[in-house]
Short mmCIF file of C-alpha atoms in Angstrom, two decimals:
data_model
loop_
_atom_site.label_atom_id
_atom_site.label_comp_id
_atom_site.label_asym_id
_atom_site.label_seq_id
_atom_site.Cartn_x
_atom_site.Cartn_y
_atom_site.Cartn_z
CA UNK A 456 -22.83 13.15 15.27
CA UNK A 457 -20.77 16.52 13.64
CA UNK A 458 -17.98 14.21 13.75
CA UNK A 459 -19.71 11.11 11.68
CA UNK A 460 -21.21 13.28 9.23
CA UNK A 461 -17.34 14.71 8.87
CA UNK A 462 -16.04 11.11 8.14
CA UNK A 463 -18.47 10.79 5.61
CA UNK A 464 -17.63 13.92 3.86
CA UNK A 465 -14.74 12.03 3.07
CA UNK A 466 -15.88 9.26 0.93
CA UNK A 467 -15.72 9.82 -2.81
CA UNK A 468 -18.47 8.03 -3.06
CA UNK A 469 -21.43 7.13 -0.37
CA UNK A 470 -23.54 5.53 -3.01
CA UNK A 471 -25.54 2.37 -3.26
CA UNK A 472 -23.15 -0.79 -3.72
CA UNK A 473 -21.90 -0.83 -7.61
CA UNK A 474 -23.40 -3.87 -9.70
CA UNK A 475 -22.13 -7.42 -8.20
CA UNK A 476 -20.40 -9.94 -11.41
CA UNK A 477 -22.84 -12.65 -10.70
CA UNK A 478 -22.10 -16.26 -11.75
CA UNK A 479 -23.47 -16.94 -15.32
CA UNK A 480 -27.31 -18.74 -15.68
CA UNK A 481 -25.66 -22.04 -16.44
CA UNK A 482 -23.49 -21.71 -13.43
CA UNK A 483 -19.56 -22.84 -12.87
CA UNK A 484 -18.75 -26.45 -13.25
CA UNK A 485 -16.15 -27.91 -11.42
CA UNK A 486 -14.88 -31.14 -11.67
CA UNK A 487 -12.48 -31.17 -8.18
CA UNK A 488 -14.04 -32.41 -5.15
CA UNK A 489 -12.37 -29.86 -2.64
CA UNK A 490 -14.05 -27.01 -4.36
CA UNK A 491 -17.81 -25.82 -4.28
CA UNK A 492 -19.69 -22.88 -5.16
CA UNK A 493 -21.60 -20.84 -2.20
CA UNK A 494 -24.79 -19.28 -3.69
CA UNK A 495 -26.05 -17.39 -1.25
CA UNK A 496 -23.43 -15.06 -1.61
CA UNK A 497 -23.94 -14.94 -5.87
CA UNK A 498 -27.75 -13.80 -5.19
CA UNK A 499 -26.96 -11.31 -2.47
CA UNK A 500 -25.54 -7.67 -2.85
CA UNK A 501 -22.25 -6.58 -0.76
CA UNK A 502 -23.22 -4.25 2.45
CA UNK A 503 -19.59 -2.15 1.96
CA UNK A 504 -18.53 -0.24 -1.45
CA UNK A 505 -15.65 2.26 -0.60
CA UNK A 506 -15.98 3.36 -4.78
CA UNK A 507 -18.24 4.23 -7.23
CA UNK A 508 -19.80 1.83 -9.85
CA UNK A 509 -18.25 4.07 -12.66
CA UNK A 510 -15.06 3.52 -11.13
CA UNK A 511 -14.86 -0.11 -10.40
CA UNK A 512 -15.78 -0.33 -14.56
CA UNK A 513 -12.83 1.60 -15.30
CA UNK A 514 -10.68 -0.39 -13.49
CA UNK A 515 -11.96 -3.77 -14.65
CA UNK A 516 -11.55 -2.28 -18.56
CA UNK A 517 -7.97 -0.60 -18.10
CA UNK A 518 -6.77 -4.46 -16.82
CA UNK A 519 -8.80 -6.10 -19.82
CA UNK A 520 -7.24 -3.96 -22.13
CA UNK A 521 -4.00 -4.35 -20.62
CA UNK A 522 -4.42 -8.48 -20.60
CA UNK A 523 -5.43 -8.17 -24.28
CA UNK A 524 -2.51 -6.48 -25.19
CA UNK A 525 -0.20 -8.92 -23.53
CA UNK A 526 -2.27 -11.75 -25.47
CA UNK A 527 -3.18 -12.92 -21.78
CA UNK A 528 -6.54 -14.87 -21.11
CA UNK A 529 -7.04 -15.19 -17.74
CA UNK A 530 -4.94 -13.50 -14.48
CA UNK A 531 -4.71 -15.31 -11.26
CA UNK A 532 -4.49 -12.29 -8.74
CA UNK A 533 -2.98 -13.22 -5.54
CA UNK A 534 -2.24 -9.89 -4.42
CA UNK A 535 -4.36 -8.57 -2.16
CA UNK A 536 -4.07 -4.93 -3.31
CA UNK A 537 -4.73 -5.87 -6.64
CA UNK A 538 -8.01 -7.99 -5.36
CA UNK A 539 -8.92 -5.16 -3.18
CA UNK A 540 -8.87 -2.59 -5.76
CA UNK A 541 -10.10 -4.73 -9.07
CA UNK A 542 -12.89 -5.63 -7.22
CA UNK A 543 -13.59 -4.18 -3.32
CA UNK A 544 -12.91 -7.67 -1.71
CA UNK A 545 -11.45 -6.76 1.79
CA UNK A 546 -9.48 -8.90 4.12
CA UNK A 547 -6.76 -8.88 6.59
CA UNK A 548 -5.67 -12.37 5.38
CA UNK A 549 -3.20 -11.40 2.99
CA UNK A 550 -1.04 -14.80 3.35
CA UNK A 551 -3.81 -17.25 2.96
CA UNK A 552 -4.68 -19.04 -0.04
CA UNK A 553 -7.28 -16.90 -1.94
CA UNK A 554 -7.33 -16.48 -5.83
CA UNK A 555 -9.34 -13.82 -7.67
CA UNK A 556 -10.06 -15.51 -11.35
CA UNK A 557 -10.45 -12.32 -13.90
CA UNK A 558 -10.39 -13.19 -17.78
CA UNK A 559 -9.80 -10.82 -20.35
CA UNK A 560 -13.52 -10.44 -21.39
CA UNK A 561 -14.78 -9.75 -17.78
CA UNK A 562 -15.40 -12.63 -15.54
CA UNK A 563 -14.68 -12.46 -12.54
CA UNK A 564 -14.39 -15.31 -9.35
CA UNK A 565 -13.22 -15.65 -6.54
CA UNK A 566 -11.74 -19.15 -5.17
CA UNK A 567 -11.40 -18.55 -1.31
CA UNK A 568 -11.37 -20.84 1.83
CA UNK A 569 -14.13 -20.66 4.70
CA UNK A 570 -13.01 -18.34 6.51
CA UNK A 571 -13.25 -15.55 4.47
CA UNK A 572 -16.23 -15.96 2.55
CA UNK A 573 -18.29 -13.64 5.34
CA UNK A 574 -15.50 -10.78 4.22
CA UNK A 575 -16.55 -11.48 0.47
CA UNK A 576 -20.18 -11.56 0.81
CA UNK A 577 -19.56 -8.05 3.01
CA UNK A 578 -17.39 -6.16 0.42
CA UNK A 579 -16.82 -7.90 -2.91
CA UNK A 580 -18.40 -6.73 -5.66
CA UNK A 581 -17.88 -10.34 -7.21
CA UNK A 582 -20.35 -13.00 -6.61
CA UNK A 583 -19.16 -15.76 -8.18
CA UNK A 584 -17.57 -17.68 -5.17
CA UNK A 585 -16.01 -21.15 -4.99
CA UNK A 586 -14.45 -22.23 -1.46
CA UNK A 587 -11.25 -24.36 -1.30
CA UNK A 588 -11.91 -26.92 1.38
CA UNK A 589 -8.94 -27.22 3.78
CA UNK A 590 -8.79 -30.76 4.21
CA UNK A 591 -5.72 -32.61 4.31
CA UNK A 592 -4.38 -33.91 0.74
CA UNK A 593 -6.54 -31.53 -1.18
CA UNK A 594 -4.38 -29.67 -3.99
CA UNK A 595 -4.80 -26.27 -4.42
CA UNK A 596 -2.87 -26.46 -7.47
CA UNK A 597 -5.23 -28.69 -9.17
CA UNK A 598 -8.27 -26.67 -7.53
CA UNK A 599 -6.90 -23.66 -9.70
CA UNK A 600 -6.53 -26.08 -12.96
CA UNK A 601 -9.89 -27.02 -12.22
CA UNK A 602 -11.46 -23.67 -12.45
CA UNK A 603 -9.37 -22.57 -15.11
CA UNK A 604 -11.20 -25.68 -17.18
CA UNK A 605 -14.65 -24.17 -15.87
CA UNK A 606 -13.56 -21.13 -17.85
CA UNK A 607 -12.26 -22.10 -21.10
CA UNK A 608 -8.39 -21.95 -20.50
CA UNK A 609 -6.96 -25.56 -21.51
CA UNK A 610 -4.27 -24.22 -23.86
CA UNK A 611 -5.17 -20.50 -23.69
CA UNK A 612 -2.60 -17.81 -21.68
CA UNK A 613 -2.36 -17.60 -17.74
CA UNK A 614 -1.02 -15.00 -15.88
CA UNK A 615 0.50 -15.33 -12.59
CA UNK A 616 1.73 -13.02 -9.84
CA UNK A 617 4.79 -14.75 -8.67
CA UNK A 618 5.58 -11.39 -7.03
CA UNK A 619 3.23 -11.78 -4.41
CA UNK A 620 2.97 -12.73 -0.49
CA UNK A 621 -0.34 -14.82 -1.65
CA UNK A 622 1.76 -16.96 -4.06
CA UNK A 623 4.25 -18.98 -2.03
CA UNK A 624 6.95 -20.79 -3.50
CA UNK A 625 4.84 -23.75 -2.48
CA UNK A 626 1.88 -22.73 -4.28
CA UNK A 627 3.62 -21.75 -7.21
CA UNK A 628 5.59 -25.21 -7.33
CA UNK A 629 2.09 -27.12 -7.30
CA UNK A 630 0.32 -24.74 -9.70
CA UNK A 631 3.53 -25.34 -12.02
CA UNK A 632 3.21 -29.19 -11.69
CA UNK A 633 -0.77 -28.89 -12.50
CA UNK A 634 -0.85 -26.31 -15.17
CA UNK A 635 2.52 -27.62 -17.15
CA UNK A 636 1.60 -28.86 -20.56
CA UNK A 637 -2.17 -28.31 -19.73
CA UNK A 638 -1.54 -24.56 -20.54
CA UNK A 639 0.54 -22.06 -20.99
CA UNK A 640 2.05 -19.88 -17.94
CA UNK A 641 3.22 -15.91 -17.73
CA UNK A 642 4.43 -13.46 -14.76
CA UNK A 643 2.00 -10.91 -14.61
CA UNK A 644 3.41 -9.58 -11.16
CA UNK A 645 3.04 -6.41 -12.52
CA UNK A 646 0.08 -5.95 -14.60
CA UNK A 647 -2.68 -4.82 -11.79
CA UNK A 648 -0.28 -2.69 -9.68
CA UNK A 649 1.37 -0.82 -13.31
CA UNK A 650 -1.88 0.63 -13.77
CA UNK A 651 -3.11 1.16 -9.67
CA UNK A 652 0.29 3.41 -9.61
CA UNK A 653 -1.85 6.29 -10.84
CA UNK A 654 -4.67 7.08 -8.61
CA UNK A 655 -8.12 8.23 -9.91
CA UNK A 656 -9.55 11.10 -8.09
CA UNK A 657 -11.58 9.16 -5.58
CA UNK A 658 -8.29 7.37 -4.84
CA UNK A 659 -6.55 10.82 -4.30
CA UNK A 660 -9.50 11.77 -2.02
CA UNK A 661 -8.81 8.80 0.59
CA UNK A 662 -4.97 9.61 0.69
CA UNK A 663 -5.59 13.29 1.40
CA UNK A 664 -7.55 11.83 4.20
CA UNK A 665 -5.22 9.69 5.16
CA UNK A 666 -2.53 12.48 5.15
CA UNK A 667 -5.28 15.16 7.24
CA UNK A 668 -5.40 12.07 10.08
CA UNK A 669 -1.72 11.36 9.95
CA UNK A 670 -0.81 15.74 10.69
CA UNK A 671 -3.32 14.98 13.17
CA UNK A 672 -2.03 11.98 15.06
CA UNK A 673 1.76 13.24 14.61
CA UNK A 674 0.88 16.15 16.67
CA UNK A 675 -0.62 14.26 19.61
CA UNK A 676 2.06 11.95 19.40
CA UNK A 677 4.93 15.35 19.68
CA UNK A 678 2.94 16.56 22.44
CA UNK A 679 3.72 13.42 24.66
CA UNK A 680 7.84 13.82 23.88
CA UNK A 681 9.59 15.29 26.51
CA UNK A 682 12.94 13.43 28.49
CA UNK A 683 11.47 10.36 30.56
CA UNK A 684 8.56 9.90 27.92
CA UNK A 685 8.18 6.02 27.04
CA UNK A 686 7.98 5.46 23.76
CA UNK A 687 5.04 3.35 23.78
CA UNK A 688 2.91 6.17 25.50
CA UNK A 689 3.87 8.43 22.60
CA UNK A 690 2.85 5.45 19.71
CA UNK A 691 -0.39 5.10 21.98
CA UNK A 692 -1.40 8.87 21.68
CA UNK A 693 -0.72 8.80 17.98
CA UNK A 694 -2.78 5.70 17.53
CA UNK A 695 -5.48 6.99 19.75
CA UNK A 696 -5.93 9.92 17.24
CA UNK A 697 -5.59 7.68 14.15
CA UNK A 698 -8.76 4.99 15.61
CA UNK A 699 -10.65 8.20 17.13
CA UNK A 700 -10.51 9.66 13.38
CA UNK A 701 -11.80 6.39 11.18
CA UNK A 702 -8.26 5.84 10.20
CA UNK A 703 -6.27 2.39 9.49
CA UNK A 704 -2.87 2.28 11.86
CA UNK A 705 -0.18 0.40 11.05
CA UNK A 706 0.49 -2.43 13.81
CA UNK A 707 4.29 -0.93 13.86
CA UNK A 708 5.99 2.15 12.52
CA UNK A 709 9.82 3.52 13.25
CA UNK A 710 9.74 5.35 16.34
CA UNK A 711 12.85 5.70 18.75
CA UNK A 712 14.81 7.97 20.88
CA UNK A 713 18.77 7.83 22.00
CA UNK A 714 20.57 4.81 19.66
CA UNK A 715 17.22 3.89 18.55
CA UNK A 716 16.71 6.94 16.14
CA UNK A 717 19.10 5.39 13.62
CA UNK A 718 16.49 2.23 13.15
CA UNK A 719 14.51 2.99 10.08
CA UNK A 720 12.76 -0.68 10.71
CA UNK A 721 10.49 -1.31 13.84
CA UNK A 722 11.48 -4.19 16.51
CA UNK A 723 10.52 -5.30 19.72
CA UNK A 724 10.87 -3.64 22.91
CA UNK A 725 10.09 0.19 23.92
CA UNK A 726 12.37 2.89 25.38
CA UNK A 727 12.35 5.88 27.27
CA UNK A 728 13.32 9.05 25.68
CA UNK A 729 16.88 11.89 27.12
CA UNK A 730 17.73 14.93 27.93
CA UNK A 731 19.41 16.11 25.00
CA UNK A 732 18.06 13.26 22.54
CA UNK A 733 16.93 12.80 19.38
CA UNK A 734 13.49 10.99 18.49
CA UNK A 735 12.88 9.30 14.74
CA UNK A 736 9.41 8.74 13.35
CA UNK A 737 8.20 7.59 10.85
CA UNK A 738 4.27 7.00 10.69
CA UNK A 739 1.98 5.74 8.23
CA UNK A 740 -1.64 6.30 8.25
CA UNK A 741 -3.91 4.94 5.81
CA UNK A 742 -7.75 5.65 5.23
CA UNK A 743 -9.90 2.79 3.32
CA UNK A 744 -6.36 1.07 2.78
CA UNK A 745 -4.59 4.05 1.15
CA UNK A 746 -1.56 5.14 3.03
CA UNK A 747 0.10 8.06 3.74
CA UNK A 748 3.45 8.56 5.64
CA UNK A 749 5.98 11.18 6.42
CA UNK A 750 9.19 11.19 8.22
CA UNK A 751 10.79 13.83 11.11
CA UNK A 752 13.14 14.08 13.85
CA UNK A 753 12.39 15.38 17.54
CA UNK A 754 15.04 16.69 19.59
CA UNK A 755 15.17 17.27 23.46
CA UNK A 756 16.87 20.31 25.56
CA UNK A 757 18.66 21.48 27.25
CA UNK A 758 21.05 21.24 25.15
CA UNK A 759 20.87 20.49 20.56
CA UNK A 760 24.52 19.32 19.12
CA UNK A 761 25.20 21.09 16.65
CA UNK A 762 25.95 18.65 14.08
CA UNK A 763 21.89 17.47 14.51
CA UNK A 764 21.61 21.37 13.04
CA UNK A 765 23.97 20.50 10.29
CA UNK A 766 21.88 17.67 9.47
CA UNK A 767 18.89 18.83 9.74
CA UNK A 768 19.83 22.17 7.13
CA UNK A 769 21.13 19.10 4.72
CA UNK A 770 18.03 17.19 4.61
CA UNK A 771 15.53 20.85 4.58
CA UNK A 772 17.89 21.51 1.17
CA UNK A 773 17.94 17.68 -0.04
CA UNK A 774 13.72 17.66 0.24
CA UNK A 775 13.53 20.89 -1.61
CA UNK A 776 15.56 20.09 -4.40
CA UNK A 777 14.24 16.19 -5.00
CA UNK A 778 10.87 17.86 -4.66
CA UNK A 779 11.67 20.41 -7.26
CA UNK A 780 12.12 17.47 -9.95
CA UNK A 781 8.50 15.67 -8.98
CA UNK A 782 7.15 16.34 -12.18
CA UNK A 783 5.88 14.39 -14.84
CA UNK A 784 8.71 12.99 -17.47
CA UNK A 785 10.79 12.62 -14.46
CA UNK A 786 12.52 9.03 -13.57
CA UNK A 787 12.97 7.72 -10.00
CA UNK A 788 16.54 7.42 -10.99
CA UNK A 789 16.69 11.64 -11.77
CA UNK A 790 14.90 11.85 -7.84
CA UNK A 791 17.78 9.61 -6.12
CA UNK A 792 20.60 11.24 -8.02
CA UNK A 793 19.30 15.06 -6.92
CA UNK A 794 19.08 13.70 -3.36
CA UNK A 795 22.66 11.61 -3.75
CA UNK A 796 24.21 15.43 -4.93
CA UNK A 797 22.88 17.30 -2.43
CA UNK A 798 24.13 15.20 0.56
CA UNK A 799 27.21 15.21 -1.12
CA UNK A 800 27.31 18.64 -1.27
CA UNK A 801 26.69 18.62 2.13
CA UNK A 802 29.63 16.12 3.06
CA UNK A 803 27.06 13.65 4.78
CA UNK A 804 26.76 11.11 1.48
CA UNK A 805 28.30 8.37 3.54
CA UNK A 806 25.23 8.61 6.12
CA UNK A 807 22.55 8.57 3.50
CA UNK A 808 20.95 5.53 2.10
CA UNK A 809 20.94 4.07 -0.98
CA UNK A 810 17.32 4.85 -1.77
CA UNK A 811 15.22 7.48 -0.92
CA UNK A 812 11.82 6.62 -1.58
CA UNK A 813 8.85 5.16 -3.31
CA UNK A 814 5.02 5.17 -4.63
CA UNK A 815 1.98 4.89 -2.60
CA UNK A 816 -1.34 3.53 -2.58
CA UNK A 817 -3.79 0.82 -1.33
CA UNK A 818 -1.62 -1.12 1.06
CA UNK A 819 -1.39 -4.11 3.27
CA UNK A 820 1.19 -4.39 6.48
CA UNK A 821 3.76 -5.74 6.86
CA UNK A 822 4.59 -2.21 4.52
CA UNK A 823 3.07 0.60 2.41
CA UNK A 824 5.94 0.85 -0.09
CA UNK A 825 4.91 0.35 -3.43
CA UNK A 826 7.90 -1.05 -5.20
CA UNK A 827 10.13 0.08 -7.48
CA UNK A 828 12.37 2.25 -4.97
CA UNK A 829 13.36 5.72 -5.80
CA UNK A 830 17.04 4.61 -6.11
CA UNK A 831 20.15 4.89 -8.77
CA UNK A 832 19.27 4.19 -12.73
CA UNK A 833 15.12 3.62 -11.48
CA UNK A 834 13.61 4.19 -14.93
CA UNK A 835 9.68 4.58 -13.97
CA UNK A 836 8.79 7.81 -15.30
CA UNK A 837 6.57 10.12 -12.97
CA UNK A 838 3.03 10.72 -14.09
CA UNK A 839 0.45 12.74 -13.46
CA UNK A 840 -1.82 11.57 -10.19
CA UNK A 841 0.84 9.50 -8.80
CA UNK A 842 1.53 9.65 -5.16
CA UNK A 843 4.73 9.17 -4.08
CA UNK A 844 6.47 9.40 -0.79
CA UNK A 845 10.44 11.01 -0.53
CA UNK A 846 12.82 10.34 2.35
CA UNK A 847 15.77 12.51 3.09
CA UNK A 848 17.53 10.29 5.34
CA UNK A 849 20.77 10.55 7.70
CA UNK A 850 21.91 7.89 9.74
CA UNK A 851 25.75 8.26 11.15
CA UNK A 852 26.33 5.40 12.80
CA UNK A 853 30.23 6.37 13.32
CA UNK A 854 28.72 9.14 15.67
CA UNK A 855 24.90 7.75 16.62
CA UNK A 856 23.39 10.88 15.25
CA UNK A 857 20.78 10.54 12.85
CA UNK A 858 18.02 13.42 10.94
CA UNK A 859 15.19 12.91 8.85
CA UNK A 860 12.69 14.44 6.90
CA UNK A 861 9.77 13.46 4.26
CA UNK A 862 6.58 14.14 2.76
CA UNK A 863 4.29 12.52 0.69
CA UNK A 864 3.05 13.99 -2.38
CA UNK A 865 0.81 13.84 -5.37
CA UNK A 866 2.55 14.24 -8.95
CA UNK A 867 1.49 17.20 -11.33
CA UNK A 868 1.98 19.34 -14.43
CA UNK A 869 2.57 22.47 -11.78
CA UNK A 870 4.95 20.04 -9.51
CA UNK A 871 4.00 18.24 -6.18
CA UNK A 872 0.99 18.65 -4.59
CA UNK A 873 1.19 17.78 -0.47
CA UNK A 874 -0.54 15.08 0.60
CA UNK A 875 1.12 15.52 4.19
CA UNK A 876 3.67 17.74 5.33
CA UNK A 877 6.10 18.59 7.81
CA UNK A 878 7.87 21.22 9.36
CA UNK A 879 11.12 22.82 7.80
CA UNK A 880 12.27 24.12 10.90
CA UNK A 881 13.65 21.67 13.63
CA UNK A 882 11.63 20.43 16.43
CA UNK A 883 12.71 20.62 19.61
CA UNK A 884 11.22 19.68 22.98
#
């Protein structure tokens, strides 16, 4: 029971359910045979709010004022971060087709299939639901048209995230072929995530969550390295912490020992960890969606080369100094070229990457980078209440040594605030 009432300590905001967007009086009238409204869910209240009704408002008014100053009428948000956050609709569906309607003076609708309207009518704070119905030959392009005409927007301004894993090029061919000449088309890939990139406090809250689960978890998960340890025993004991502690695991993180600690990308297949080895991670841990990650190395005895030590002193010096320029007025591109210097400086520039970070937030797998990257010439300019993630990373393939270290933090006027951490000095088991 301590425990629960711990978890709960955690929630900006335990409150009832912020006010659903209901359908209006008149209702939604649409012409399209493969799409009908579901009304029990627009006269019932969602059972799950993760936010506060104050800040669900401010969200929906920064995006209207940002849609009004693009001259935009309507936004067609495929993204599921951007539904997730603009409105509290939760789903592990991110793929599917599923359209959240929001025009620039406040409606809001959703357009889903069957199978996810239990996950609306559990978490969305909009009630005005249409469902697509699957059958074969119906168009979801001309479902979407069809809707848009329910709301006013023959000849009015659409925006569209094209940049999206819930906009395939398929859909985005057949809403082109429905909505050309009918009305007028925009890319608003990045309005919704622009503005999610800096987090409110109650945003902040989850990811320092996030970040006290993910110290956790990395520390059961060191415990278990030692030569002989499989590598899935030591992802199970860091998963085990992350479930145990109300936490949201990632299906698949970096973590490998021997020629495996130069993969920064997970695959298939599990190994045993040396004598003498070296073991990457790279875990993620996110709380209510918002994701946290670091980066570190684990060596085994007897015996450390000594170029690992080398390595490791380069990437302790590169952290520090990338670190040191977190502040707001800052570019990404002023981040990567500190961290491009200091390798140099180090003679290891031809083992680091090309990029060496990014933002993070609400996330879905397959990742939790936020894009831009923190790479060369990157113009975003850090502000205040971002979080963002930085990777000092070595990989020498020549001699199959690699080193890593990174932290996420919080952007502010005094410099970075820790959301996680790691050691500076090396680990060795």
């Amino acid at each position: 029971m301590a425990q629960h009432r711990r978890r709960e300590a955690h929630e900006p905001a335990r409150l009832s359910p912020s006010p659903p967007i209901r359908p209006p009086p008149e209702g939604i009238t649409v012409r399209s045979p493969s799409v009908r409204p579901v009304e029990d869910i627009a006269t019932s209240s969602p059972a799950q709010a993760h936010f506060s009704p104050a800040e669900f408002a401010r969200r929906r008014h920064a995006v209207q004022d940002a849609m009004a100053a693009r001259g935009v009428d309507c936004l067609l948000i495929t993204r599921l971060e951007d539904q997730y956050w603009l409105c509290g609709f939760d789903s592990g569906a991110a793929s599917v087709f599923h359209v959240l309607f929001f025009t620039v003076d406040g409606q809001l609708l959703h357009l889903s299939r069957s199978a996810d309207l239990s996950n609306i009518a559990y978490t969305s704070q909009c009630r005005n639901v249409l469902v697509f119905d699957d059958a074969h030959g119906s168009s979801k392009g001309e479902a979407i048209k069809d809707v848009l005409a329910s709301l006013g927007m023959a000849g009015r301004v659409v925006g569209v995230e094209t940049d999206s894993v819930g906009m395939s090029l398929a859909l985005h061919h057949e809403l082109q072929a429905a909505l050309t000449g009918w009305c007028r088309t925009t890319d608003t890939s990045a309005l919704v995530r622009d503005i999610r990139r800096v987090k409110s406090q109650e945003e902040l809250a989850y990811l320092r969550r996030a970040g006290e689960i993910l110290h956790q978890a990395s520390a059961s998960a060191i415990d278990v390295v030692k030569p002989g340890a499989f590598e899935g025993d030591i992802m199970a004991a860091f998963q085990q912490t992350v479930f145990s502690s109300d936490g949201e695991a990632f299906a698949g993180f970096p973590l490998g020992a021997g020629p495996r600690a130069l993969l920064v990308r997970p695959v298939a297949g599990r190994g045993h960890v040396g004598e003498s080895d070296q073991v990457l991670f790279e875990p993620g841990v996110a709380y209510r969606h918002y994701c946290a990650t670091t980066m570190f190395s684990v060596l085994t005895g007897p015996s450390v080369d000594p170029r690992h030590l080398a390595m490791h002193a380069a990437c302790v010096d590169a952290l520090a100094r990338v670190q040191e320029m977190i502040r707001p007025g800052n570019t990404f591109g002023d981040l990567y070229e500190v961290h491009r210097a200091t390798f140099a400086e180090h003679g290891f520039e031809d083992a680091a990457l090309k990029a060496c970070g990014y933002s993070m937030g609400a996330v879905w797998e397959t990742t939790w980078m936020e894009p831009p990257m923190i790479a060369a010439g990157v113009p975003l300019v850090l502000q205040e209440q971002m979080a963002v993630f930085t990777h000092m990373i070595l990989l020498d393939r020549r001699t199959g040594l690699s080193m890593v270290l990174g932290e996420t933090v919080e952007v502010t006027a005094n410099g970075p605030a820790p959301i996680t951490a790691v050691p500076r000095e090396l680990i060795i088991r």
